[in-house]
Tab-separated table of N, CA, C and O in Angstrom:
chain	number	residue	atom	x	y	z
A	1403	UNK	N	-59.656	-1.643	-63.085
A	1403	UNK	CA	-60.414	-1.228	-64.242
A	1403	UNK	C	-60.566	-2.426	-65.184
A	1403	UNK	O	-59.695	-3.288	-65.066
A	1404	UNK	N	-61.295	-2.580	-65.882
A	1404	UNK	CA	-61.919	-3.398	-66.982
A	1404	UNK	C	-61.727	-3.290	-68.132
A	1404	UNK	O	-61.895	-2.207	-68.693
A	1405	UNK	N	-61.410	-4.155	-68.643
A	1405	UNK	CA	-60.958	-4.306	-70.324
A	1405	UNK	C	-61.860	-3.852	-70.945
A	1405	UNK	O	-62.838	-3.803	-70.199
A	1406	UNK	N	-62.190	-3.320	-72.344
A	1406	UNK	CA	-63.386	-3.560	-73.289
A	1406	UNK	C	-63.734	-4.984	-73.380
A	1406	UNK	O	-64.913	-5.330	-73.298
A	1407	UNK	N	-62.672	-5.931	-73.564
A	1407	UNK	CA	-63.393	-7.153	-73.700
A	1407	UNK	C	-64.195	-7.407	-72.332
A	1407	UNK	O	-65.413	-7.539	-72.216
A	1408	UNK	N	-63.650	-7.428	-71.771
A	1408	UNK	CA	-63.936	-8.143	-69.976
A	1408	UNK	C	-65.161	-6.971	-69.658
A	1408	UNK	O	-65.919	-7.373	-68.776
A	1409	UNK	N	-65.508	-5.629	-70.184
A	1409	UNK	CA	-67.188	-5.210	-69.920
A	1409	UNK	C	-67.667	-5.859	-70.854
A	1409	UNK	O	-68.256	-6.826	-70.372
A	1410	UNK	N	-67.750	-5.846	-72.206
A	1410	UNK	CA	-68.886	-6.334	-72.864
A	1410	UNK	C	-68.881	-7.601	-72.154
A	1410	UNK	O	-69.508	-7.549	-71.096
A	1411	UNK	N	-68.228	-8.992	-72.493
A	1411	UNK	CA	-68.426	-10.138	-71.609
A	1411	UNK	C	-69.033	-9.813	-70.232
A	1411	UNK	O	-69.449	-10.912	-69.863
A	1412	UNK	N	-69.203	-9.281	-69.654
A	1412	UNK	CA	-69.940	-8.710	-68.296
A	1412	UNK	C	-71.354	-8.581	-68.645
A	1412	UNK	O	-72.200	-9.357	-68.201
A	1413	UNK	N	-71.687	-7.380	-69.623
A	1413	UNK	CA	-73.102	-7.545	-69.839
A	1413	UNK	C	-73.638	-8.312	-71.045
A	1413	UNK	O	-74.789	-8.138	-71.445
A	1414	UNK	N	-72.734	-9.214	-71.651
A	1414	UNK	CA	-73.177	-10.189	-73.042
A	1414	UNK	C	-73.476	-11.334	-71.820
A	1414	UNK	O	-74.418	-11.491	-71.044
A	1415	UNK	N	-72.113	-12.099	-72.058
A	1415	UNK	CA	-72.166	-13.608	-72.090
A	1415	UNK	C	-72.732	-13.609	-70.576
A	1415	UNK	O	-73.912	-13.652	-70.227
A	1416	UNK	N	-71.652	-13.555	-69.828
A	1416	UNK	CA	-71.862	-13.156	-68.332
A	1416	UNK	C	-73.584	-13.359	-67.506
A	1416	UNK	O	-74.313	-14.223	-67.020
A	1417	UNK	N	-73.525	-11.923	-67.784
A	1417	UNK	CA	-75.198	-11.648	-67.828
A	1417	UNK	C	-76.270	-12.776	-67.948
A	1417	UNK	O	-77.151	-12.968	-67.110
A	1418	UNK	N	-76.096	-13.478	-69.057
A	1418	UNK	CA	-77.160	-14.447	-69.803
A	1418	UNK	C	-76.638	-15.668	-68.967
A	1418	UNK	O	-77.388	-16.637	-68.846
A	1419	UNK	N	-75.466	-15.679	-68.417
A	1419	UNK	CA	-75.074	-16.706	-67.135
A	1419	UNK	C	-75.644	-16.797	-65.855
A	1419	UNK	O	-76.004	-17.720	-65.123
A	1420	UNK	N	-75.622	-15.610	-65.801
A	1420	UNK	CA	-76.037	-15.453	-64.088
A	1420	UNK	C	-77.504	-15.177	-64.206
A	1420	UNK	O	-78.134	-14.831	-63.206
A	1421	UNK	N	-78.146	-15.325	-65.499
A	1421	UNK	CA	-79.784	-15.354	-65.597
A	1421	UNK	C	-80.144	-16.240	-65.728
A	1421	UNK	O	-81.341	-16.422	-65.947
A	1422	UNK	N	-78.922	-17.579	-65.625
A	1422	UNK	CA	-79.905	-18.671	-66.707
A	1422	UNK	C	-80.009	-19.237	-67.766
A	1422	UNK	O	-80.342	-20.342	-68.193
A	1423	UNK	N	-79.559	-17.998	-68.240
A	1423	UNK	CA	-80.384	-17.879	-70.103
A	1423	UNK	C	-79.015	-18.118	-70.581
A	1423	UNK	O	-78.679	-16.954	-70.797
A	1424	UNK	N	-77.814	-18.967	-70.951
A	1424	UNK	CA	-76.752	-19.008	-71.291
A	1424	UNK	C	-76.802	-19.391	-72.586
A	1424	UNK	O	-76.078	-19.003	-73.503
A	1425	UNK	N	-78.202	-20.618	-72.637
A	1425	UNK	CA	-78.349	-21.768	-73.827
A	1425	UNK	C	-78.745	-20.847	-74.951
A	1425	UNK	O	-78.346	-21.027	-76.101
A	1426	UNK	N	-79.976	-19.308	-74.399
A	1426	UNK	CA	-80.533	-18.553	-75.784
A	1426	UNK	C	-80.277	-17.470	-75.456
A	1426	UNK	O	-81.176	-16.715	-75.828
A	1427	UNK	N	-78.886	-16.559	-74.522
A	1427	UNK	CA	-79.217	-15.539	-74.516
A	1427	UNK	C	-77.056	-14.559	-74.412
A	1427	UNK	O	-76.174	-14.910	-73.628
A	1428	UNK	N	-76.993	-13.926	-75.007
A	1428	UNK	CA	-75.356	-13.569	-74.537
A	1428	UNK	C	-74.514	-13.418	-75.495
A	1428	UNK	O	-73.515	-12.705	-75.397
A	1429	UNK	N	-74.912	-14.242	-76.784
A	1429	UNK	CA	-73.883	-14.153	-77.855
A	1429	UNK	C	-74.706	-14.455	-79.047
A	1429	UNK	O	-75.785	-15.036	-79.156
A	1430	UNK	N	-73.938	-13.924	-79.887
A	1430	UNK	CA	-74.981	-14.326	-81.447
A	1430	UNK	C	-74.122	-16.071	-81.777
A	1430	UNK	O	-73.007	-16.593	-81.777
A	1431	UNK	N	-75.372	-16.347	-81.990
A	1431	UNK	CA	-75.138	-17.640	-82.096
A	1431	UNK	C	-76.394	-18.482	-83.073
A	1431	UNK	O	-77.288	-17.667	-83.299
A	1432	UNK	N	-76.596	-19.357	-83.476
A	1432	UNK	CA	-77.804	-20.253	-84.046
A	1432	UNK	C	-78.280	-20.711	-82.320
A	1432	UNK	O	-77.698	-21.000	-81.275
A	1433	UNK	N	-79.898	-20.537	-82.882
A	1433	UNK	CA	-81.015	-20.796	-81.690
A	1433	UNK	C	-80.578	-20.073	-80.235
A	1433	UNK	O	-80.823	-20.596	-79.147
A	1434	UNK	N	-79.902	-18.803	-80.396
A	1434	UNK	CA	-79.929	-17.951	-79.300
A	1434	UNK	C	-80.963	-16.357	-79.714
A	1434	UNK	O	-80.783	-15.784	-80.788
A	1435	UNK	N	-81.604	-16.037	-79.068
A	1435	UNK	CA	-82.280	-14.710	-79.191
A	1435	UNK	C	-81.436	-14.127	-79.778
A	1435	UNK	O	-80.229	-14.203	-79.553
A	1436	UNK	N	-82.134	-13.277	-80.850
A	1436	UNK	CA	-80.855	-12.397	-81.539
A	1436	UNK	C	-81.251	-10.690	-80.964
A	1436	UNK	O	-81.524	-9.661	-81.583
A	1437	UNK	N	-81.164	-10.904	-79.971
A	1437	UNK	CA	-81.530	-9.327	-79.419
A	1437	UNK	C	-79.697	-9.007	-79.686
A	1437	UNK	O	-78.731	-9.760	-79.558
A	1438	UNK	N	-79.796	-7.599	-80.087
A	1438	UNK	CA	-78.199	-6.740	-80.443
A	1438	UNK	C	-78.569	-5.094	-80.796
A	1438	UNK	O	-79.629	-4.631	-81.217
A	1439	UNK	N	-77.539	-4.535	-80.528
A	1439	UNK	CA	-77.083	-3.365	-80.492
A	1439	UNK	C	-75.783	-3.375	-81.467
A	1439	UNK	O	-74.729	-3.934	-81.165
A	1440	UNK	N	-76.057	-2.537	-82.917
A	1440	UNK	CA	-74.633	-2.310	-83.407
A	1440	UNK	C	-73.991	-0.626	-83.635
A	1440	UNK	O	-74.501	0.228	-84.360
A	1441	UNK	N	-72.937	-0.496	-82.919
A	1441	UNK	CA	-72.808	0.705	-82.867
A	1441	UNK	C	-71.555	1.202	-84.257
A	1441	UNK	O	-70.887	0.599	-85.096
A	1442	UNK	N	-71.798	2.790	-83.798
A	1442	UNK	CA	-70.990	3.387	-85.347
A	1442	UNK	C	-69.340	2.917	-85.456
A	1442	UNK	O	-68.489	3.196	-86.301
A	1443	UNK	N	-69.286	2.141	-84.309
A	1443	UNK	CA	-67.344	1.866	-83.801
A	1443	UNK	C	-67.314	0.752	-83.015
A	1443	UNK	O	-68.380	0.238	-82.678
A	1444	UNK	N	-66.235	0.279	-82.656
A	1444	UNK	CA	-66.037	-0.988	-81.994
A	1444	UNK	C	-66.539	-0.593	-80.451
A	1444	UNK	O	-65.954	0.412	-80.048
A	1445	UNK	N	-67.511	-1.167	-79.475
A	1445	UNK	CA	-67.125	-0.665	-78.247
A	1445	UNK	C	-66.030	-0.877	-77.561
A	1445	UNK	O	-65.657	-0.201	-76.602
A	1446	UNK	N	-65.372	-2.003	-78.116
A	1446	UNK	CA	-64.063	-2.498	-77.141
A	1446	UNK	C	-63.309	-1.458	-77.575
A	1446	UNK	O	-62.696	-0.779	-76.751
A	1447	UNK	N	-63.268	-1.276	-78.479
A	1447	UNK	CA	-61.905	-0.434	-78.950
A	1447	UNK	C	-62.362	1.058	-78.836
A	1447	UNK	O	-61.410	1.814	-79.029
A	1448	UNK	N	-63.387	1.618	-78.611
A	1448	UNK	CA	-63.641	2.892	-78.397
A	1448	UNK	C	-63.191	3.445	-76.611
A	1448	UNK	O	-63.570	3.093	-75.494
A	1449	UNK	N	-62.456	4.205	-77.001
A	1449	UNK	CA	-62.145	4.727	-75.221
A	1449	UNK	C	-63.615	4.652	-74.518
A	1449	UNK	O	-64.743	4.675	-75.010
A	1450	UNK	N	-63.167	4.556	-73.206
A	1450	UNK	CA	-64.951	4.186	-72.328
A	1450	UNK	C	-65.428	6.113	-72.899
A	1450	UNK	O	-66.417	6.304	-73.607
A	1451	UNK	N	-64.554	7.247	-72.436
A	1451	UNK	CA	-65.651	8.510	-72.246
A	1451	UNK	C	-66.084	8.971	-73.320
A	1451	UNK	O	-66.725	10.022	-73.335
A	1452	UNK	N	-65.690	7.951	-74.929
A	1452	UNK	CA	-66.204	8.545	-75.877
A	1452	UNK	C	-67.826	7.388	-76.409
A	1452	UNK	O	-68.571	7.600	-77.365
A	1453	UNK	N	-67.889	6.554	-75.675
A	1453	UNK	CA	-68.822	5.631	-75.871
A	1453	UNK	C	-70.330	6.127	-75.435
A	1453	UNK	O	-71.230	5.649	-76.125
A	1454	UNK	N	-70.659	6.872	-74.556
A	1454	UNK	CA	-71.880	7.740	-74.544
A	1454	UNK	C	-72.288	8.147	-75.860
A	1454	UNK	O	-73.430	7.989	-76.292
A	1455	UNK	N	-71.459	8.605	-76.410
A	1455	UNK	CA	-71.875	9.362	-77.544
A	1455	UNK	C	-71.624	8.946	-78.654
A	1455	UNK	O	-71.447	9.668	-79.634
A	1456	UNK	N	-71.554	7.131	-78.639
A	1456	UNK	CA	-71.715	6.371	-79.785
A	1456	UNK	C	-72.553	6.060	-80.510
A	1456	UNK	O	-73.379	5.363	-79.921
A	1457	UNK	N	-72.832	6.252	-81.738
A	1457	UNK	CA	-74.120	6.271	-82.268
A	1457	UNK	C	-74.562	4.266	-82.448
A	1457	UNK	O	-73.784	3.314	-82.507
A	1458	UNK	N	-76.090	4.294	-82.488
A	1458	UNK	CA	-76.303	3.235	-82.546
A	1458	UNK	C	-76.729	3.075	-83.772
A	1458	UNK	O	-77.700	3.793	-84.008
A	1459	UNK	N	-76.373	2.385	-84.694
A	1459	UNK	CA	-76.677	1.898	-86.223
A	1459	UNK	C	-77.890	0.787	-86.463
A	1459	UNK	O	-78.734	0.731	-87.358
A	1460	UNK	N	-77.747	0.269	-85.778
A	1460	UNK	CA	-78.905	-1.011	-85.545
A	1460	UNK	C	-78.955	-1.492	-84.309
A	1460	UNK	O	-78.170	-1.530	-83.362
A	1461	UNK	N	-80.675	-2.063	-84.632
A	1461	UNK	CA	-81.044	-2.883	-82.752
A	1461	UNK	C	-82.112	-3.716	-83.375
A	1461	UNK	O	-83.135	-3.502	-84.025
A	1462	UNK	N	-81.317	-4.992	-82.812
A	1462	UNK	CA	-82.220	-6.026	-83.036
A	1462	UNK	C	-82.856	-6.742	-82.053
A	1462	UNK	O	-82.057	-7.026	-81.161
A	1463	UNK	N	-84.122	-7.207	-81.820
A	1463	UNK	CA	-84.904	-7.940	-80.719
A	1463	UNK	C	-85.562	-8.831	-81.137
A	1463	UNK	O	-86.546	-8.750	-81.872
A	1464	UNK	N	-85.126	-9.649	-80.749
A	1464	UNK	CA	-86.132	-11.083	-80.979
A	1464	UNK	C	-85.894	-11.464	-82.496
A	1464	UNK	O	-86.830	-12.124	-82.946
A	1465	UNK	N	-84.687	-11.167	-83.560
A	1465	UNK	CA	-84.317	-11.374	-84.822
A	1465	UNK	C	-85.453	-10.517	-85.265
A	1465	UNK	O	-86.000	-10.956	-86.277
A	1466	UNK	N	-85.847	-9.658	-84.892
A	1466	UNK	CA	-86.144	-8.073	-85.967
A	1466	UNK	C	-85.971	-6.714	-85.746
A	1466	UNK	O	-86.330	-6.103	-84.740
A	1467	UNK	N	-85.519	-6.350	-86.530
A	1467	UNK	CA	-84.826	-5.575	-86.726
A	1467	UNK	C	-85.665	-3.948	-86.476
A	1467	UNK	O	-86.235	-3.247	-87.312
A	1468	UNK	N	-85.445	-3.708	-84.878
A	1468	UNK	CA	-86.357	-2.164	-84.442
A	1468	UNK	C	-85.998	-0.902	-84.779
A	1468	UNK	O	-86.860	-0.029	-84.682
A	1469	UNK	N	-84.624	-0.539	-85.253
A	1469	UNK	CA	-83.759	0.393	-85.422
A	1469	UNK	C	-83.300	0.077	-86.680
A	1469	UNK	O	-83.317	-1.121	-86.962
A	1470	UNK	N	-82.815	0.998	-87.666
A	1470	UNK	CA	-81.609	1.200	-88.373
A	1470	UNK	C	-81.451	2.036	-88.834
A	1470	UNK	O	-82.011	2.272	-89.905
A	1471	UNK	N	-80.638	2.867	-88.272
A	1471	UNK	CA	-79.984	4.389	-88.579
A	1471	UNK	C	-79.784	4.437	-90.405
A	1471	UNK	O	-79.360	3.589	-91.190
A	1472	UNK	N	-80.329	5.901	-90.613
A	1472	UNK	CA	-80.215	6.132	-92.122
A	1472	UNK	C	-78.513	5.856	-92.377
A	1472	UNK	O	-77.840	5.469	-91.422
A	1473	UNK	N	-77.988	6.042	-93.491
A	1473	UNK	CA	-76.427	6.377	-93.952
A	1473	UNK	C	-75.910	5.450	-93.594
A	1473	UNK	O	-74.697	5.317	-93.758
């Protein structure tokens, strides 16, 4: 089984590795795509079977901002 850290690193950093895209894509960083997902809780720290039903607070693509949950 898989850590919280060791999934997100799977589909963050990882991911943007095995695409290529390491230099603009995987982590918030200066001159990386700011595509993100921020949810109502930590995902690492949220048990995996309660993470379905994590709300998403913000989503960002391309540094603008497509989502942001009222409250």
């Amino acid at each position: 089984m898989l850590s919280g850290v060791e999934a997100l690193s799977g589909y963050t950093i990882e991911a943007a590795r095995v695409a290529g895209e390491a230099t603009v894509a995987g982590r918030i960083a200066p001159g990386c795509r700011a595509d993100l997902t921020g949810f109502a809780a930590d995902p690492v720290e949220t048990p995996a079977a309660e993470l379905p039903d994590l709300p998403v607070r913000l989503t960002v693509v391309g540094g603008r901002v497509v989502h942001e949950a009222d409250g």
